[in-house]
XYZ file of C-alpha atoms in Angstrom:
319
model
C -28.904 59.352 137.405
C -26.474 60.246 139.847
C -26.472 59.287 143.499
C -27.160 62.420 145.122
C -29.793 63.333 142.323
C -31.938 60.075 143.529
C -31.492 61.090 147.223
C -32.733 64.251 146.589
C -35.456 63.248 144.344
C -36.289 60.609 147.139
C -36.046 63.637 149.971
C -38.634 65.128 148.239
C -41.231 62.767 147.528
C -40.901 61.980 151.439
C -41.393 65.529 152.279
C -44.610 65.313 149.825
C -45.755 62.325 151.862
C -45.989 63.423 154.945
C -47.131 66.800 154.395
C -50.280 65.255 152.213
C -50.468 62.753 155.569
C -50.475 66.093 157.960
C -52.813 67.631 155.808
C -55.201 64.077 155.641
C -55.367 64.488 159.407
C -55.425 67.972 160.016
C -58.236 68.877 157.177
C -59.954 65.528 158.285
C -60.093 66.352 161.689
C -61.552 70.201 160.840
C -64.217 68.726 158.759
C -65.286 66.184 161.060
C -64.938 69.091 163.736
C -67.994 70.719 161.642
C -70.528 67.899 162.707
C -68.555 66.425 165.995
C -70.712 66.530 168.945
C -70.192 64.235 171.505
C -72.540 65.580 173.803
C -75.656 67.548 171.824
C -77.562 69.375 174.636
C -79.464 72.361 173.854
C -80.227 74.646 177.149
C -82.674 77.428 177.363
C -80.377 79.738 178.266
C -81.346 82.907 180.044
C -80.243 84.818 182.949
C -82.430 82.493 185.624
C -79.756 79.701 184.944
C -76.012 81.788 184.294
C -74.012 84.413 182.678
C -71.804 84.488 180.127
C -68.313 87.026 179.840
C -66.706 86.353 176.159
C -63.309 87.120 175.224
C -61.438 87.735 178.556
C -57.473 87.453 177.877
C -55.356 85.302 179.140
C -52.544 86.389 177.461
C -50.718 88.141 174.570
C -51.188 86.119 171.208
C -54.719 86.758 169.583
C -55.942 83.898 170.338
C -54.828 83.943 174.148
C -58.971 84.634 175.002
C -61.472 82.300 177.110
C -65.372 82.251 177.840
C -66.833 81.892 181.243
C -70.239 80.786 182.021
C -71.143 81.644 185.611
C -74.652 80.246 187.293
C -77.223 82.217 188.696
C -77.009 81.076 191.894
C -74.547 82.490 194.032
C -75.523 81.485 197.973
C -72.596 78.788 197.220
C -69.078 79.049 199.095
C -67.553 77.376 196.497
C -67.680 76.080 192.865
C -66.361 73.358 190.898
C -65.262 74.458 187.258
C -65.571 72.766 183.755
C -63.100 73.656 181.335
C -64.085 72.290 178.034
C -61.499 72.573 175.068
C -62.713 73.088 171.528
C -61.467 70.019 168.663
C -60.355 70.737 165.003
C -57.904 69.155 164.592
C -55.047 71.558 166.409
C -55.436 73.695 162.758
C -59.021 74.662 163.261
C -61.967 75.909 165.645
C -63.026 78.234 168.443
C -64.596 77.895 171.801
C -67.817 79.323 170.514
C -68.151 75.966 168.623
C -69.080 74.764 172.271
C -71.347 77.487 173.550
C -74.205 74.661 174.013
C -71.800 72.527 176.169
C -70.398 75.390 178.251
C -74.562 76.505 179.255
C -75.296 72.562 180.010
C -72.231 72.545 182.681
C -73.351 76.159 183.821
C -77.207 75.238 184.128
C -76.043 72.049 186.396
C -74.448 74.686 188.916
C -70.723 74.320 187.843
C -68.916 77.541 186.186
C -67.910 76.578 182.824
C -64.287 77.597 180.460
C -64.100 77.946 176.976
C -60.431 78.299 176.275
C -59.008 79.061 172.884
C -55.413 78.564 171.998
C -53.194 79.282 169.205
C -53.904 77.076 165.925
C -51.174 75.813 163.478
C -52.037 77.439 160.286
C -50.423 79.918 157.767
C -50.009 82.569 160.357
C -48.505 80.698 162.740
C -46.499 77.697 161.718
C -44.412 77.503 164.342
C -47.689 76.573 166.521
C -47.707 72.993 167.825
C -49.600 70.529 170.050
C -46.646 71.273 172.669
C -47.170 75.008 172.726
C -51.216 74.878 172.588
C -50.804 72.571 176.093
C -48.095 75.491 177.593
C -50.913 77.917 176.715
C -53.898 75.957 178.330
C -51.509 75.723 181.279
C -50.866 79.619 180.972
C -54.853 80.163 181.073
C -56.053 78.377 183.998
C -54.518 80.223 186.854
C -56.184 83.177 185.147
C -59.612 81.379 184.561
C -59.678 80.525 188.318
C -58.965 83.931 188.873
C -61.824 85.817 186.616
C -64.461 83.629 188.312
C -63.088 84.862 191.689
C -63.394 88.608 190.858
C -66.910 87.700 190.103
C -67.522 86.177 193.295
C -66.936 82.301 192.422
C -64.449 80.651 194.462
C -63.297 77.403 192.549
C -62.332 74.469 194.854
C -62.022 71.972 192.084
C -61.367 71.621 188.439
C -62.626 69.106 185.551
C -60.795 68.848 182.432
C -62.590 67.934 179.255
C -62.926 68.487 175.774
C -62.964 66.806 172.159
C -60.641 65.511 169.545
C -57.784 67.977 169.604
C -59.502 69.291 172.624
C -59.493 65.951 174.743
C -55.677 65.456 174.081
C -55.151 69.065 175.625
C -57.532 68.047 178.360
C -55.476 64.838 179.083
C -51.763 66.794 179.067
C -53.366 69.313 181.717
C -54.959 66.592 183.688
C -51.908 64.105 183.609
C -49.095 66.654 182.821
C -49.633 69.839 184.192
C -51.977 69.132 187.304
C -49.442 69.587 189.584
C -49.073 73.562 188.675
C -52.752 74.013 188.799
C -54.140 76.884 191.252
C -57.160 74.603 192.237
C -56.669 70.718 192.520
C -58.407 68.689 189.011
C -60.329 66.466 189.953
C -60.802 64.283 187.045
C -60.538 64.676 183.203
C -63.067 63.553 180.781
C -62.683 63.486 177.018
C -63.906 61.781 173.904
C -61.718 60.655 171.029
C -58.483 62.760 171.792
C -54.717 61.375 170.630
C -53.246 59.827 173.475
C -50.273 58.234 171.810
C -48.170 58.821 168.666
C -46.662 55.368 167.916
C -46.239 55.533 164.067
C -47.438 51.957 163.741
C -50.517 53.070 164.594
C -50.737 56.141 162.389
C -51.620 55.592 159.128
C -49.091 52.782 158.725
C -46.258 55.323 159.238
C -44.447 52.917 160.380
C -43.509 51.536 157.325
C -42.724 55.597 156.445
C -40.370 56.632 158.927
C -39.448 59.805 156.671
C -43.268 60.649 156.829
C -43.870 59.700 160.527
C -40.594 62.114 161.090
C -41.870 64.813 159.461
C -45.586 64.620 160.710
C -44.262 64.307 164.469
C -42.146 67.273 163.816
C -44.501 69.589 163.210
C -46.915 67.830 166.081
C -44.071 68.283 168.958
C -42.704 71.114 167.643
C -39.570 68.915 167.895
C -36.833 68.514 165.171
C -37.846 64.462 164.722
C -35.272 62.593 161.900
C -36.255 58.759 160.542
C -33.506 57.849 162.575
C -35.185 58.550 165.679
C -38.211 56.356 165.049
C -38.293 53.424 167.453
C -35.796 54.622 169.863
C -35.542 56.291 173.437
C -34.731 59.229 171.535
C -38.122 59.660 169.687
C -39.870 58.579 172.828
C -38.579 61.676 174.656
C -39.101 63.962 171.753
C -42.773 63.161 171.897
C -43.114 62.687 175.757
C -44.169 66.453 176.418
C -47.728 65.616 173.658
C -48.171 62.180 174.817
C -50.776 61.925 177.477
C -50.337 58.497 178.548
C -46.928 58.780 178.994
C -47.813 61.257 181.974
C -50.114 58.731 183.652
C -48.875 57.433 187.179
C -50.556 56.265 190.455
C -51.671 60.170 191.100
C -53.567 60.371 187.951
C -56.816 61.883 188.357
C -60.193 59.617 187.443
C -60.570 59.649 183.601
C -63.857 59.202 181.685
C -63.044 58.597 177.710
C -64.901 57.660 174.675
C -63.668 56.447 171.343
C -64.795 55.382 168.007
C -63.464 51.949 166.685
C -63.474 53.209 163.251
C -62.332 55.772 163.883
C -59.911 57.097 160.623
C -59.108 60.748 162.085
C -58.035 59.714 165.598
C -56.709 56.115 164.590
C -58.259 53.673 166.933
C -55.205 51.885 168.287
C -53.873 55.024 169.917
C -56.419 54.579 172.721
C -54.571 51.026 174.038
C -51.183 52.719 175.194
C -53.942 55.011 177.808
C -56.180 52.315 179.056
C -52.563 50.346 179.746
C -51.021 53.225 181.596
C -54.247 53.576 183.448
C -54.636 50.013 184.333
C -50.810 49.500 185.454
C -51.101 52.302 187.764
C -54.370 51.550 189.065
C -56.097 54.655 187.910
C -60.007 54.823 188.252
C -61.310 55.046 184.572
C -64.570 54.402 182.645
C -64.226 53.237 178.959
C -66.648 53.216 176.669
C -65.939 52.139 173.414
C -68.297 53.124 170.095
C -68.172 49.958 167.852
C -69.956 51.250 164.644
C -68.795 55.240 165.082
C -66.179 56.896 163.635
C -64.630 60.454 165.047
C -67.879 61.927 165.886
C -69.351 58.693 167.628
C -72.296 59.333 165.604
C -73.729 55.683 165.221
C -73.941 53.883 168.635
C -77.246 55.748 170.560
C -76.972 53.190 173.729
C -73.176 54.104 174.438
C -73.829 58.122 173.082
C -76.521 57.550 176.268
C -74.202 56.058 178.705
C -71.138 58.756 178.115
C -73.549 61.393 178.996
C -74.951 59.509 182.470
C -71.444 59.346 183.446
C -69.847 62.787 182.272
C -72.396 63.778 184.867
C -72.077 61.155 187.485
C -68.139 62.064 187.187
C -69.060 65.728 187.682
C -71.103 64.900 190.873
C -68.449 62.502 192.017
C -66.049 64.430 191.633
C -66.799 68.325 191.906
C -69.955 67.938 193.610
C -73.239 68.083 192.974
């Protein structure tokens, strides 16, 4: 066998690894997204507690459309708003997965966002986690806007969301605040990517071909083995890596995470709670030591996220 036959030959079975690894995630984090919910409240929802306007575009692509969940009472002068971004793994899902979550903010007096965003699949592979957090940046000036016009001034803004949906949270909160028509107030999220250090993915970093090709199509940058460990993949990654955003400005954070967590990997979560520590950041952790991605298994800490995502809500966009 020649050289250049066994290079090729070894091109390819890298290429086969990491798009089996991208589709391990991606697929993974879609079925999980089936059953994932962090916070399961059912509201009787009628027109004594809010409104709901579906499909209002934000932009141009098809899936450019949000939700927004008004309440009922409108003697207020201003509201805070709840934007709360759908998971599935960035290939997967719809903001009508959260219509439950979106009338539990709304029925606590808050106007609520359901924000879809263009998913990486077979009609668009060119999508990545990059250009869903440039759309979510696109959409809020707009949001803000819509509840205006309906006679909801927004004075404040929380960030949250799931899985794929709490990383986008985090890059508006950390990344993109600063553009925001409103201030954000604080972010909270449960079991987003924060970090994409291939030692902690998978063991990718023993694959640097794989990790390469995986973090390609994540940034939407071109990523070669080369790059792996160096200043050069750090930047190429920067623009989808929350905690790389974090600084003494961050806004107060409220996460949750699984420890065995297989979709997510668990060690991604230490590069955030170190950026937020060195900066001096206000955070709450709480940490699910028998759950996986859909923190399914640990009742006292499933409790205690819920007391806070509303004691961070009164904190922080008022009661």
């Amino acid at each position: 066998m020649s050289k250049n036959t066994g290079k090729k030959k070894g091109k390819v079975m890298w290429g086969v690894i990491y798009v089996v690894t991208f589709l391990v995630f991606f697929l993974g984090s879609a079925i999980i997204k089936l059953t994932y919910n962090p916070v399961a409240i059912n509201i009787d929802w009628n027109d004594s507690i809010g409104k709901s306007y579906t499909d209002i575009s934000y932009g141009e692509k098809e899936q450019n459309k949000f939700d927004l969940y008004v309440p009922a009472d409108t003697g207020k002068q201003t509201y805070g708003l709840v934007v709360y971004l759908h998971a599935g793994g960035f290939t997967t899902g719809d903001k009508s997965d959260d219509v439950s979550m979106l009338q539990y903010f709304t029925s606590k007096g808050y106007v609520a966002a359901g924000i879809n965003y263009t998913l990486q699949d077979d009609n668009n592979p060119e999508a990545s986690v990059y250009t869903m957090s440039q759309e979510i940046k696109n959409s809020i000036p707009v949001v803000v806007e819509e509840a205006k016009k309906l006679g909801y001034e927004i004075d404040g803004i929380a960030m949250s969301g799931g899985s794929a949906g709490g990383c986008l949270a985090l890059l508006y909160a950390y990344r993109d605040a600063e553009t925001a028509p409103v201030p954000v107030k604080c972010v909270i999220e449960a079991v987003g990517p924060s970090s994409f250090e291939p030692d902690d993915w998978y063991g990718l970093g023993e694959n640097p071909e794989a990790a390469a090709g995986l973090f390609s199509i994540m940034s939407g940058n071109v990523i070669i083995a080369d790059m792996i460990g160096t200043s050069a993949y750090q930047d190429a990654i920067k623009d989808i890596s929350p905690y790389m955003w974090v600084n003494e400005t961050t806004v107060p954070t409220l996460m949750a995470y699984g420890k065995q967590d297989k979709i997510c990997p668990f060690g991604t979560v230490k590069y955030l709670i170190n950026a937020l520590d060195e900066n001096h950041v206000t955070y709450d952790y709480i940490e699910f030591s028998h759950s996986g991605h859909g923190l399914q298994n640990d009742n006292k800490q499933y409790k205690q996220y819920l007391e806070k995502m509303d004691e961070y809500l009164a904190r922080y966009l008022g009661a």
